[in-house]
CSV table of C-alpha atoms (C1' of nucleotides) in Angstrom, one decimal:
chain,number,residue,atom,x,y,z
A,30,UNK,CA,-71.1,137.5,-58.1
A,31,UNK,CA,-72.9,139.4,-61.1
A,32,UNK,CA,-70.2,138.6,-63.8
A,33,UNK,CA,-69.8,134.8,-63.0
A,34,UNK,CA,-71.0,133.9,-67.0
A,35,UNK,CA,-67.4,136.2,-68.4
A,36,UNK,CA,-65.4,134.0,-66.1
A,37,UNK,CA,-64.2,130.7,-67.2
A,38,UNK,CA,-65.2,129.1,-63.3
A,39,UNK,CA,-69.0,129.3,-63.9
A,40,UNK,CA,-71.1,129.0,-60.4
A,41,UNK,CA,-72.4,125.8,-61.0
A,42,UNK,CA,-69.6,123.3,-62.8
A,43,UNK,CA,-68.6,120.0,-63.3
A,44,UNK,CA,-65.3,120.1,-61.8
A,45,UNK,CA,-65.7,120.8,-57.7
A,46,UNK,CA,-62.4,122.3,-57.6
A,47,UNK,CA,-62.8,125.5,-55.1
A,48,UNK,CA,-60.9,128.7,-56.2
A,49,UNK,CA,-59.1,128.1,-52.5
A,50,UNK,CA,-57.6,124.7,-53.9
A,51,UNK,CA,-57.0,126.0,-57.5
A,52,UNK,CA,-54.3,128.6,-55.8
A,53,UNK,CA,-51.0,128.2,-57.1
A,54,UNK,CA,-48.1,127.4,-54.5
A,55,UNK,CA,-44.7,128.5,-55.3
A,56,UNK,CA,-43.0,127.3,-52.0
A,57,UNK,CA,-41.0,123.8,-52.1
A,58,UNK,CA,-41.6,120.9,-49.8
A,59,UNK,CA,-38.6,120.8,-47.3
A,60,UNK,CA,-36.3,118.1,-47.7
A,61,UNK,CA,-37.0,117.1,-44.2
A,62,UNK,CA,-39.0,118.5,-41.4
A,63,UNK,CA,-42.4,116.5,-40.3
A,64,UNK,CA,-42.4,115.1,-43.5
A,65,UNK,CA,-38.7,113.6,-44.3
A,66,UNK,CA,-38.2,113.1,-47.9
A,67,UNK,CA,-34.6,111.9,-48.1
A,68,UNK,CA,-35.4,108.3,-47.9
A,69,UNK,CA,-38.2,108.1,-50.0
A,70,UNK,CA,-36.5,109.9,-52.9
A,71,UNK,CA,-33.2,107.8,-52.0
A,72,UNK,CA,-35.3,104.6,-52.6
A,73,UNK,CA,-36.7,105.8,-56.0
A,74,UNK,CA,-33.6,106.7,-57.5
A,75,UNK,CA,-32.0,103.4,-56.2
A,76,UNK,CA,-34.8,101.5,-57.4
A,77,UNK,CA,-34.8,102.5,-61.1
A,78,UNK,CA,-31.1,101.7,-61.4
A,79,UNK,CA,-31.3,98.3,-59.7
A,80,UNK,CA,-34.1,97.5,-62.1
A,81,UNK,CA,-32.2,99.6,-64.9
A,82,UNK,CA,-29.4,97.1,-64.7
A,83,UNK,CA,-31.7,94.1,-65.7
A,84,UNK,CA,-33.8,95.7,-68.0
A,85,UNK,CA,-31.0,96.3,-70.7
A,86,UNK,CA,-29.9,92.4,-70.5
A,87,UNK,CA,-33.4,91.5,-71.2
A,88,UNK,CA,-33.9,93.6,-73.9
A,89,UNK,CA,-31.6,91.6,-75.7
A,90,UNK,CA,-34.1,88.7,-75.1
A,91,UNK,CA,-37.3,90.7,-76.1
A,92,UNK,CA,-38.2,90.1,-72.2
A,93,UNK,CA,-39.4,92.7,-69.1
A,94,UNK,CA,-39.4,92.7,-66.0
A,95,UNK,CA,-42.1,90.2,-65.5
A,96,UNK,CA,-40.2,87.5,-67.0
A,97,UNK,CA,-37.2,88.3,-65.1
A,98,UNK,CA,-39.6,87.6,-62.1
A,99,UNK,CA,-41.0,84.8,-63.1
A,100,UNK,CA,-37.4,83.6,-63.8
A,101,UNK,CA,-35.7,84.3,-60.8
A,102,UNK,CA,-38.3,82.7,-58.4
A,103,UNK,CA,-38.4,79.7,-60.7
A,104,UNK,CA,-34.4,79.4,-60.4
A,105,UNK,CA,-34.2,80.3,-56.3
A,106,UNK,CA,-37.5,77.7,-55.8
A,107,UNK,CA,-37.3,74.9,-58.6
A,108,UNK,CA,-40.3,73.1,-58.3
A,109,UNK,CA,-42.5,75.6,-57.0
A,110,UNK,CA,-46.3,75.4,-58.6
A,111,UNK,CA,-48.5,78.2,-60.4
A,112,UNK,CA,-50.0,79.1,-56.9
A,113,UNK,CA,-46.8,79.5,-55.0
A,114,UNK,CA,-45.7,81.7,-58.0
A,115,UNK,CA,-48.8,83.7,-58.0
A,116,UNK,CA,-48.6,84.6,-54.1
A,117,UNK,CA,-45.0,85.4,-54.3
A,118,UNK,CA,-45.7,87.7,-57.0
A,119,UNK,CA,-48.6,88.9,-56.4
A,120,UNK,CA,-50.3,89.0,-59.6
A,121,UNK,CA,-53.2,87.1,-61.1
A,122,UNK,CA,-53.3,84.0,-62.8
A,123,UNK,CA,-54.0,85.9,-66.2
A,124,UNK,CA,-51.2,87.9,-66.0
A,125,UNK,CA,-48.8,85.5,-65.1
A,126,UNK,CA,-50.1,83.2,-68.3
A,127,UNK,CA,-48.8,85.5,-71.3
A,128,UNK,CA,-45.5,86.1,-69.6
A,129,UNK,CA,-45.0,82.3,-68.7
A,130,UNK,CA,-46.2,81.2,-72.0
A,131,UNK,CA,-43.6,83.0,-73.5
A,132,UNK,CA,-41.0,81.5,-71.3
A,133,UNK,CA,-42.0,77.9,-71.8
A,134,UNK,CA,-42.4,78.0,-75.4
A,135,UNK,CA,-38.7,79.8,-75.8
A,136,UNK,CA,-37.3,77.0,-73.3
A,137,UNK,CA,-36.2,78.9,-70.1
A,138,UNK,CA,-38.6,77.1,-67.9
A,139,UNK,CA,-40.1,73.6,-68.1
A,140,UNK,CA,-43.6,72.5,-66.0
A,141,UNK,CA,-43.5,68.9,-64.6
A,142,UNK,CA,-46.7,67.6,-63.7
A,143,UNK,CA,-46.6,67.0,-59.4
A,144,UNK,CA,-45.8,63.4,-58.5
A,145,UNK,CA,-48.5,63.2,-55.4
A,146,UNK,CA,-51.3,65.9,-57.2
A,147,UNK,CA,-50.9,65.5,-60.8
A,148,UNK,CA,-53.1,68.9,-61.2
A,149,UNK,CA,-49.8,70.6,-60.1
A,150,UNK,CA,-47.5,72.1,-63.1
A,151,UNK,CA,-44.5,72.1,-61.2
A,152,UNK,CA,-42.3,74.9,-62.7
A,153,UNK,CA,-38.4,74.2,-63.3
A,154,UNK,CA,-35.8,76.2,-65.2
A,155,UNK,CA,-33.8,74.8,-68.2
A,156,UNK,CA,-30.3,75.4,-68.3
A,157,UNK,CA,-31.0,78.2,-70.4
A,158,UNK,CA,-33.2,79.6,-68.0
A,159,UNK,CA,-30.3,79.3,-65.3
A,160,UNK,CA,-27.6,81.0,-67.3
A,161,UNK,CA,-29.8,83.8,-67.9
A,162,UNK,CA,-31.3,84.2,-64.5
A,163,UNK,CA,-27.6,83.9,-63.0
A,164,UNK,CA,-26.6,86.7,-66.1
A,165,UNK,CA,-29.3,88.7,-65.0
A,166,UNK,CA,-28.4,88.6,-61.1
A,167,UNK,CA,-24.7,89.1,-61.9
A,168,UNK,CA,-25.5,92.5,-63.1
A,169,UNK,CA,-27.4,93.7,-60.2
A,170,UNK,CA,-25.0,92.1,-58.1
A,171,UNK,CA,-22.5,94.2,-59.4
A,172,UNK,CA,-23.8,97.4,-58.2
A,173,UNK,CA,-25.3,96.1,-54.7
A,174,UNK,CA,-21.5,95.1,-54.3
A,175,UNK,CA,-20.2,98.4,-55.7
A,176,UNK,CA,-22.7,100.2,-53.2
A,177,UNK,CA,-21.3,98.1,-50.2
A,178,UNK,CA,-17.8,98.4,-51.2
A,179,UNK,CA,-17.0,100.2,-48.0
A,180,UNK,CA,-19.5,98.6,-45.9
A,181,UNK,CA,-18.4,96.7,-42.9
A,182,UNK,CA,-20.3,93.1,-41.7
A,183,UNK,CA,-21.3,95.6,-38.8
A,184,UNK,CA,-22.6,98.3,-40.8
A,185,UNK,CA,-24.6,95.8,-43.6
A,186,UNK,CA,-27.1,94.9,-40.3
A,187,UNK,CA,-29.1,97.9,-40.5
A,188,UNK,CA,-28.8,97.9,-43.6
A,189,UNK,CA,-30.8,94.2,-43.9
A,190,UNK,CA,-32.9,95.4,-41.3
A,191,UNK,CA,-34.3,98.3,-42.8
A,192,UNK,CA,-35.1,96.9,-45.6
A,193,UNK,CA,-36.5,93.4,-44.1
A,194,UNK,CA,-38.9,95.9,-42.0
A,195,UNK,CA,-39.8,97.9,-45.0
A,196,UNK,CA,-40.7,94.5,-46.9
A,197,UNK,CA,-42.0,92.3,-44.3
A,198,UNK,CA,-45.9,93.3,-43.9
A,199,UNK,CA,-46.8,90.4,-46.4
A,200,UNK,CA,-47.2,86.9,-45.0
A,201,UNK,CA,-45.7,85.7,-48.6
A,202,UNK,CA,-42.3,87.8,-47.9
A,203,UNK,CA,-41.8,87.0,-44.2
A,204,UNK,CA,-41.8,83.3,-45.3
A,205,UNK,CA,-39.8,83.7,-48.0
A,206,UNK,CA,-37.1,85.4,-45.9
A,207,UNK,CA,-37.8,82.8,-43.1
A,208,UNK,CA,-37.4,79.7,-45.9
A,209,UNK,CA,-34.6,81.1,-47.8
A,210,UNK,CA,-32.9,82.1,-44.3
A,211,UNK,CA,-32.7,86.1,-45.7
A,212,UNK,CA,-30.6,87.9,-42.7
A,213,UNK,CA,-27.5,88.8,-41.7
A,214,UNK,CA,-27.4,88.5,-37.8
A,215,UNK,CA,-26.8,84.7,-37.9
A,216,UNK,CA,-25.6,84.4,-41.6
A,217,UNK,CA,-22.5,86.2,-41.3
B,90,UNK,CA,-29.9,60.0,-87.8
B,91,UNK,CA,-32.7,58.6,-90.3
B,92,UNK,CA,-35.8,59.1,-88.3
B,93,UNK,CA,-35.4,62.9,-87.7
B,94,UNK,CA,-38.8,63.3,-89.3
B,95,UNK,CA,-40.4,61.8,-86.5
B,96,UNK,CA,-39.0,63.9,-83.7
B,97,UNK,CA,-40.5,66.9,-82.3
B,98,UNK,CA,-36.8,68.1,-82.7
B,99,UNK,CA,-36.2,68.2,-86.2
B,100,UNK,CA,-32.3,68.6,-87.4
B,101,UNK,CA,-32.7,71.9,-88.5
B,102,UNK,CA,-35.1,74.4,-86.8
B,103,UNK,CA,-36.5,77.6,-86.4
B,104,UNK,CA,-35.7,77.2,-82.4
B,105,UNK,CA,-31.7,77.3,-81.7
B,106,UNK,CA,-32.1,75.5,-78.3
B,107,UNK,CA,-30.1,72.7,-78.0
B,108,UNK,CA,-30.9,69.4,-76.1
B,109,UNK,CA,-28.4,70.7,-73.5
B,110,UNK,CA,-29.5,74.0,-73.1
B,111,UNK,CA,-33.6,72.5,-72.5
B,112,UNK,CA,-32.3,70.3,-69.7
B,113,UNK,CA,-34.2,70.7,-66.5
B,114,UNK,CA,-32.1,72.1,-63.3
B,115,UNK,CA,-33.6,71.0,-60.0
B,116,UNK,CA,-31.3,72.4,-57.6
B,117,UNK,CA,-32.6,76.0,-56.2
B,118,UNK,CA,-29.6,78.9,-56.6
B,119,UNK,CA,-28.6,79.5,-53.0
B,120,UNK,CA,-29.2,82.3,-51.0
B,121,UNK,CA,-25.4,83.4,-50.9
B,122,UNK,CA,-22.2,81.7,-52.3
B,123,UNK,CA,-20.4,83.5,-55.4
B,124,UNK,CA,-23.9,85.3,-55.8
B,125,UNK,CA,-25.7,86.8,-53.1
B,126,UNK,CA,-29.2,87.0,-53.3
B,127,UNK,CA,-30.1,88.4,-49.9
B,128,UNK,CA,-30.2,92.3,-51.2
B,129,UNK,CA,-31.5,91.5,-54.4
B,130,UNK,CA,-34.9,89.9,-52.9
B,131,UNK,CA,-35.1,92.6,-50.1
B,132,UNK,CA,-35.0,95.2,-52.4
B,133,UNK,CA,-37.9,93.7,-54.5
B,134,UNK,CA,-40.1,93.0,-51.7
B,135,UNK,CA,-39.2,96.5,-49.9
B,136,UNK,CA,-39.9,98.4,-52.8
B,137,UNK,CA,-43.3,96.7,-54.0
B,138,UNK,CA,-44.3,97.6,-50.3
B,139,UNK,CA,-43.2,100.8,-50.3
B,140,UNK,CA,-44.8,102.1,-53.5
B,141,UNK,CA,-47.8,100.1,-52.5
B,142,UNK,CA,-48.6,102.1,-49.7
B,143,UNK,CA,-48.7,105.4,-52.7
B,144,UNK,CA,-50.9,103.1,-55.1
B,145,UNK,CA,-53.8,102.4,-53.1
B,146,UNK,CA,-54.2,106.4,-52.3
B,147,UNK,CA,-53.6,107.1,-56.3
B,148,UNK,CA,-56.5,104.3,-56.8
B,149,UNK,CA,-59.1,106.8,-55.3
B,150,UNK,CA,-58.0,109.6,-57.6
B,151,UNK,CA,-57.8,107.4,-60.8
B,152,UNK,CA,-54.3,108.2,-60.7
B,153,UNK,CA,-51.0,105.8,-61.1
B,154,UNK,CA,-47.6,105.9,-60.2
B,155,UNK,CA,-46.5,108.3,-63.3
B,156,UNK,CA,-48.9,110.8,-62.0
B,157,UNK,CA,-47.1,110.6,-58.3
B,158,UNK,CA,-44.1,111.0,-59.6
B,159,UNK,CA,-44.8,114.2,-61.3
B,160,UNK,CA,-46.7,115.5,-58.4
B,161,UNK,CA,-43.7,114.9,-56.1
B,162,UNK,CA,-41.5,116.3,-58.1
B,163,UNK,CA,-43.3,119.2,-58.9
B,164,UNK,CA,-43.6,119.6,-55.1
B,165,UNK,CA,-40.7,119.6,-54.2
B,166,UNK,CA,-39.3,121.4,-56.8
B,167,UNK,CA,-42.2,124.1,-57.9
B,168,UNK,CA,-41.0,126.2,-61.2
B,169,UNK,CA,-39.4,123.5,-62.6
B,170,UNK,CA,-39.4,123.2,-66.6
B,171,UNK,CA,-40.5,121.0,-68.6
B,172,UNK,CA,-37.3,120.0,-69.6
B,173,UNK,CA,-36.2,119.6,-66.0
B,174,UNK,CA,-39.0,117.4,-65.0
B,175,UNK,CA,-37.7,114.9,-67.9
B,176,UNK,CA,-34.3,114.9,-66.9
B,177,UNK,CA,-35.4,113.7,-63.5
B,178,UNK,CA,-37.7,111.3,-64.6
B,179,UNK,CA,-35.6,110.0,-67.4
B,180,UNK,CA,-38.9,109.6,-69.6
B,181,UNK,CA,-40.0,111.1,-73.1
B,182,UNK,CA,-42.2,114.2,-73.7
B,183,UNK,CA,-44.6,111.9,-75.0
B,184,UNK,CA,-44.9,109.8,-72.2
B,185,UNK,CA,-45.0,113.0,-69.8
B,186,UNK,CA,-47.6,114.4,-71.9
B,187,UNK,CA,-50.5,112.2,-70.9
B,188,UNK,CA,-49.9,112.3,-67.4
B,189,UNK,CA,-49.3,116.1,-66.9
B,190,UNK,CA,-52.5,116.9,-68.8
B,191,UNK,CA,-54.5,115.1,-66.8
B,192,UNK,CA,-53.0,116.7,-63.8
B,193,UNK,CA,-53.6,120.4,-65.1
B,194,UNK,CA,-56.8,119.4,-66.5
B,195,UNK,CA,-57.7,118.6,-62.8
B,196,UNK,CA,-56.0,121.4,-61.4
B,197,UNK,CA,-53.4,119.4,-59.3
B,198,UNK,CA,-51.1,121.5,-61.2
B,199,UNK,CA,-50.6,124.7,-63.1
B,200,UNK,CA,-48.3,126.1,-65.4
B,201,UNK,CA,-47.0,129.6,-65.8
B,202,UNK,CA,-44.7,130.7,-68.7
B,203,UNK,CA,-41.1,131.6,-67.7
B,204,UNK,CA,-40.1,135.0,-66.8
B,205,UNK,CA,-37.2,135.5,-68.9
B,206,UNK,CA,-37.8,132.7,-71.4
B,207,UNK,CA,-41.6,133.0,-72.2
B,208,UNK,CA,-41.3,129.3,-74.2
B,209,UNK,CA,-41.1,127.7,-70.9
B,210,UNK,CA,-43.7,126.3,-68.8
B,211,UNK,CA,-42.7,126.3,-65.7
B,212,UNK,CA,-44.7,123.6,-63.3
B,213,UNK,CA,-46.3,124.7,-59.7
B,214,UNK,CA,-48.6,122.5,-57.3
B,215,UNK,CA,-52.1,124.0,-56.5
B,216,UNK,CA,-53.0,123.6,-53.1
B,217,UNK,CA,-55.4,120.8,-54.0
B,218,UNK,CA,-51.5,119.0,-55.9
B,219,UNK,CA,-50.2,119.9,-52.7
B,220,UNK,CA,-52.7,118.8,-50.3
B,221,UNK,CA,-52.4,115.3,-52.3
B,222,UNK,CA,-48.6,115.3,-52.2
B,223,UNK,CA,-48.3,115.3,-48.5
B,224,UNK,CA,-50.8,112.6,-48.5
B,225,UNK,CA,-48.9,110.6,-50.1
B,226,UNK,CA,-45.9,111.3,-48.6
B,227,UNK,CA,-47.3,110.5,-45.5
B,228,UNK,CA,-48.6,107.3,-46.2
B,229,UNK,CA,-44.8,106.1,-47.2
B,230,UNK,CA,-43.3,107.9,-44.9
B,231,UNK,CA,-45.2,106.2,-42.1
B,232,UNK,CA,-43.9,102.9,-43.6
B,233,UNK,CA,-40.0,104.0,-43.5
B,234,UNK,CA,-40.6,105.5,-39.8
B,235,UNK,CA,-42.2,102.0,-38.8
B,236,UNK,CA,-38.7,100.4,-40.8
B,237,UNK,CA,-36.6,102.9,-38.7
B,238,UNK,CA,-38.0,103.0,-35.3
B,239,UNK,CA,-34.8,100.8,-33.8
B,240,UNK,CA,-32.5,102.7,-35.6
B,241,UNK,CA,-29.9,105.0,-34.2
B,242,UNK,CA,-28.6,108.0,-35.9
B,243,UNK,CA,-25.3,105.6,-36.0
B,244,UNK,CA,-27.0,103.0,-38.0
B,245,UNK,CA,-28.7,105.7,-40.3
B,246,UNK,CA,-25.8,106.4,-42.3
B,247,UNK,CA,-24.7,103.3,-43.7
B,248,UNK,CA,-28.3,102.8,-44.7
B,249,UNK,CA,-28.4,106.3,-46.5
B,250,UNK,CA,-25.2,105.6,-47.9
B,251,UNK,CA,-25.8,102.6,-49.1
B,252,UNK,CA,-29.0,103.7,-51.2
B,253,UNK,CA,-27.2,107.1,-52.3
B,254,UNK,CA,-24.3,104.6,-53.7
B,255,UNK,CA,-27.0,102.6,-55.4
B,256,UNK,CA,-28.6,106.0,-56.8
B,257,UNK,CA,-25.6,108.0,-58.0
B,258,UNK,CA,-24.4,106.6,-61.3
B,259,UNK,CA,-26.9,109.2,-63.2
B,260,UNK,CA,-25.9,112.8,-63.4
B,261,UNK,CA,-29.6,114.0,-62.6
B,262,UNK,CA,-29.9,111.8,-59.3
B,263,UNK,CA,-26.5,113.2,-58.0
B,264,UNK,CA,-27.7,117.0,-58.9
B,265,UNK,CA,-30.9,116.1,-56.8
B,266,UNK,CA,-29.0,114.8,-53.9
B,267,UNK,CA,-26.5,117.3,-53.8
B,268,UNK,CA,-29.1,120.9,-54.4
B,269,UNK,CA,-31.6,119.1,-51.6
B,270,UNK,CA,-29.1,118.1,-49.3
B,271,UNK,CA,-30.3,114.8,-49.7
B,272,UNK,CA,-27.6,113.5,-47.1
B,273,UNK,CA,-26.6,112.3,-43.3
B,274,UNK,CA,-23.5,112.6,-42.7
B,275,UNK,CA,-23.8,116.7,-42.3
B,276,UNK,CA,-27.6,117.5,-41.7
B,277,UNK,CA,-28.4,115.0,-38.9
C,1014,DC,C1',-70.1,57.0,-56.9
C,1015,DA,C1',-71.6,61.4,-57.5
C,1016,DA,C1',-70.6,66.3,-56.3
C,1017,DA,C1',-67.7,69.7,-55.1
C,1018,DT,C1',-63.6,71.7,-54.9
C,1019,DT,C1',-58.9,72.7,-56.8
C,1020,DA,C1',-55.1,73.8,-59.9
C,1021,DC,C1',-54.5,75.7,-63.9
C,1022,DG,C1',-55.4,77.4,-68.8
C,1023,DT,C1',-57.7,80.7,-72.0
C,1024,DC,C1',-60.7,84.3,-74.3
C,1025,DA,C1',-61.7,89.2,-74.4
C,1026,DA,C1',-61.6,93.4,-72.9
C,1027,DT,C1',-59.9,97.6,-70.0
C,1028,DG,C1',-56.3,100.6,-68.1
C,1029,DG,C1',-51.6,102.8,-67.2
C,1030,DT,C1',-47.2,103.5,-68.8
C,1031,DG,C1',-43.9,103.6,-71.4
C,1032,DC,C1',-41.7,104.3,-76.8
C,1033,DT,C1',-40.3,106.2,-81.5
C,1034,DG,C1',-41.8,108.7,-85.4
C,1035,DA,C1',-43.6,113.1,-87.1
C,1036,DC,C1',-45.3,117.5,-87.4
C,1037,DC,C1',-46.8,122.1,-85.1
C,1038,DT,C1',-46.8,126.7,-82.6
C,1039,DA,C1',-44.0,130.3,-80.1
C,1040,DT,C1',-40.2,132.3,-79.1
C,1041,DC,C1',-35.5,133.3,-78.5
C,1042,DT,C1',-30.5,133.7,-80.9
C,1043,DT,C1',-27.5,134.7,-84.4
D,1302,DA,C1',-34.0,136.3,-92.0
D,1303,DA,C1',-33.1,131.7,-90.3
D,1304,DG,C1',-32.2,128.5,-87.4
D,1305,DA,C1',-32.5,126.8,-82.6
D,1306,DT,C1',-34.7,125.9,-78.7
D,1307,DA,C1',-39.4,124.9,-75.4
D,1308,DG,C1',-42.8,122.9,-75.7
D,1309,DG,C1',-47.7,120.5,-77.7
D,1310,DT,C1',-49.7,117.1,-80.1
D,1311,DC,C1',-51.2,113.0,-83.0
D,1312,DA,C1',-50.9,108.2,-84.4
D,1313,DG,C1',-49.5,103.6,-83.4
D,1314,DC,C1',-47.1,99.9,-80.7
D,1315,DA,C1',-45.5,97.3,-76.8
D,1316,DC,C1',-45.4,95.7,-72.1
D,1317,DC,C1',-47.7,94.5,-67.9
D,1318,DA,C1',-51.2,94.4,-65.2
D,1319,DT,C1',-56.3,93.9,-64.3
D,1320,DT,C1',-61.7,92.0,-63.8
D,1321,DG,C1',-65.0,88.2,-65.8
D,1322,DA,C1',-66.4,84.4,-67.6
D,1323,DC,C1',-65.7,79.9,-69.1
D,1324,DG,C1',-63.4,74.9,-69.4
D,1325,DT,C1',-60.8,70.9,-68.1
D,1326,DA,C1',-58.9,67.3,-65.6
D,1327,DA,C1',-57.7,65.7,-61.0
D,1328,DT,C1',-58.5,65.4,-56.2
D,1329,DT,C1',-61.6,65.6,-52.2
D,1330,DT,C1',-65.3,65.0,-49.9
D,1331,DG,C1',-70.4,63.0,-48.4
DNA sequence: CAAATTACGTCAATGGTGCTGACCTATCTT
DNA sequence: AAGATAGGTCAGCACCATTGACGTAATTTG
């Protein structure tokens, strides 16, 4: 092709996109077929509303989701160490530090040196931290209970099994479920 | 009290936390009782793995979750306008702009002026954008299919109903589900 | 006992994703 | 001609995550 220099796509260009790859696509990806988008989209929208319930409360305290996650697991497993918390949250020590600093400074959480190993800083909620955690959980539980209002115990089993199967790749999650008895088959 | 000035909690202080609120709590919040933490935690861990599948692919392209969401909905509904996209994503025009700019510059998406209203910039995927979207969806679908491997069509109904009930507060989500036939009761 | 390891804290820099407010063009409507 | 609408963009800010490097105290190990 001779007139290349007149075009906006020079023969030798930094962008390796071929004309074929640039070709416009007008057909929508169908909802189900070889790929099924139903659960993908249900999950996306559902989780957004689920976190939104807590977000609006956290806003009043000047906190974000990261604070919520720390508060949650410290309240669900008081006395856990920093290392254990990092393992559950799957974040780095540096990511945790600022968030935890705020929660400590504002007396939602406190640290206690470990009994056997005094290097550890075991984390406990204060009454204030407990109260906020309960408030946040109640908000999320309201949505869950409303969504499950017409669900029989029978129908609860596949729902829990699905979520558990989605979650159980990571050892830290599997261990949490086992330790806290997160199941339906035997507990209800 | 006279010796107030010797204490770390002065009689008049900026921090309004009372000694009662500071009190340490050593009991764990129980898994179920008046509050049920099972679905809350299953949902948290499940969604983290779900998004993680796509995140590792996006990393290779220098993209994040915001790029994925835009790609997803443009591929699922080609020709949608900026306003429609903002309504579905529930973000601001300014938040979208950076992400969309990159996708346009790198030829994953392209804009076409509307036929009737030429102010509109209708969004379409390119072949390249379509290919990436399919790759991302396939990764997420693998996890979903594995999680549903032992699930009967019978058991699929309560799972979908639960997610749909969790998600359907917002009109934009309800309309999406209706328009794209996101359901199980009649389609399977 | 000295050395290595572990548990945790922190400083500095960076990136992704969201926000508000302000201001701009182009186009459509009235 | 005036106003409303669709969209773009700039500047600044907040939050949450990252990596890398360095420091301290306590425990473990040779």
